[in-house]
Coordinates of C-alpha atoms in Angstrom, one line a residue:
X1 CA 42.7 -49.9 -34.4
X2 CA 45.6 -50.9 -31.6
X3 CA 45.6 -54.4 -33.2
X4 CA 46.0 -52.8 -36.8
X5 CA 48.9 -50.4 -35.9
X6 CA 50.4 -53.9 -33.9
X7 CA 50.8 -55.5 -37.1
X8 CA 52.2 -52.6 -39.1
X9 CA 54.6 -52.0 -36.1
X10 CA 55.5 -55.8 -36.3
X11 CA 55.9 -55.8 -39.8
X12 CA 52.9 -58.4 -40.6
X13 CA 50.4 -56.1 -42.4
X14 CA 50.1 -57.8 -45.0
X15 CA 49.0 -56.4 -48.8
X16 CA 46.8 -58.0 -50.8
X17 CA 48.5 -58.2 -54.6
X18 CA 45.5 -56.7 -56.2
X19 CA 45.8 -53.5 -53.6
X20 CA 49.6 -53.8 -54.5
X21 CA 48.9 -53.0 -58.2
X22 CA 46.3 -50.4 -57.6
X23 CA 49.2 -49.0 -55.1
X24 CA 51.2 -49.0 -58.0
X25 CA 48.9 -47.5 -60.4
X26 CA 48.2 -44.6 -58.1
X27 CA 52.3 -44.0 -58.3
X28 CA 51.9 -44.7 -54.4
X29 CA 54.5 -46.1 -52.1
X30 CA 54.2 -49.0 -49.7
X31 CA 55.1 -45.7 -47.0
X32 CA 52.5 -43.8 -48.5
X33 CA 49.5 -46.1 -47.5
X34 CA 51.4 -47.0 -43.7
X35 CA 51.7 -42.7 -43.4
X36 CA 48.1 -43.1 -43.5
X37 CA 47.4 -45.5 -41.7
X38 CA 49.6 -44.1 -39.0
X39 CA 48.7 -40.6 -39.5
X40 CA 45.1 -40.5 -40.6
X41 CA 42.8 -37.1 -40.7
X42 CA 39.7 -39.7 -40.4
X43 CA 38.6 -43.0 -39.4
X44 CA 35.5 -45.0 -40.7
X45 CA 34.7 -47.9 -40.1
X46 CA 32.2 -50.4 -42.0
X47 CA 30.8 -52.9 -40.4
X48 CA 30.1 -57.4 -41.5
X49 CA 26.5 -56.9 -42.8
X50 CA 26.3 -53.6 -43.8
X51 CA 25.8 -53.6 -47.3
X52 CA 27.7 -54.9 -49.5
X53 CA 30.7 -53.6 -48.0
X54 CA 33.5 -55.4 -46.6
X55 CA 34.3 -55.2 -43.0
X56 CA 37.4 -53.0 -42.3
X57 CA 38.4 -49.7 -41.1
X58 CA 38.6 -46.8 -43.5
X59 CA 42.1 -44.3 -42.5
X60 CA 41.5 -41.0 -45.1
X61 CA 44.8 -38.7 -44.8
X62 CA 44.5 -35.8 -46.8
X63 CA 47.3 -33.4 -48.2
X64 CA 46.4 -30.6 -50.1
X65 CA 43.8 -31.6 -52.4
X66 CA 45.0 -35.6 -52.3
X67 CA 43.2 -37.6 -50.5
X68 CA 44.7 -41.2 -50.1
X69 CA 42.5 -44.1 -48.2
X70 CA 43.2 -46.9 -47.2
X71 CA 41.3 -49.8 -45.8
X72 CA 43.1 -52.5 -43.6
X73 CA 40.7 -55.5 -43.1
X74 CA 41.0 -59.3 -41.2
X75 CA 41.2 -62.4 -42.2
X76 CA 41.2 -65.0 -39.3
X77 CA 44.5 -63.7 -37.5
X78 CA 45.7 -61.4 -39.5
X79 CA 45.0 -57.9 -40.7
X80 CA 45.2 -57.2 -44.7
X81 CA 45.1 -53.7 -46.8
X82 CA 42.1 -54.5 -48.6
X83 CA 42.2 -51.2 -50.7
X84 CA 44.7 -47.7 -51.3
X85 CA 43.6 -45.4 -53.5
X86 CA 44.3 -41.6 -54.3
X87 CA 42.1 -39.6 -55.8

């Protein structure tokens, strides 16, 4: 989790462009998905070889009856948001 919050510090999270659109269909900002990163109500994390679930960490912030999650994976050196969704 230190190494994720590293790269969004540093400005190298990177976001995949098929999370961007669903960011954008969700009429969510690029702030919206590092707010919950950064200020998460949960943390799950799914594991390589569990399932047909990619490996990443799972941050669920929750605001009323919102609940946006995010899921910041790696690839080699670097950590990607995998997936942002509202619902």
């Amino acid at each position: 989790m230190q190494a994720i919050w590293e790269a969004l510090d540093s400005g190298e999270l990177r976001v995949s462009v098929h999370d961007q659109n669903e960011i954008n269909l969700d009429a969510l900002t690029l702030d919206d998905v590092y707010d919950a990163i950064s200020y998460h109500d949960e943390v799950s994390i799914d594991l390589p070889g569990e399932g047909s679930r990619a490996p990443g960490l799972n941050f669920d912030c929750f605001s009323g009856r919102l609940r946006l999650r995010v899921k910041v994976g790696w690839r080699g050196t670097y950590y990607i948001v995998v997936t942002a969704m509202a619902n």
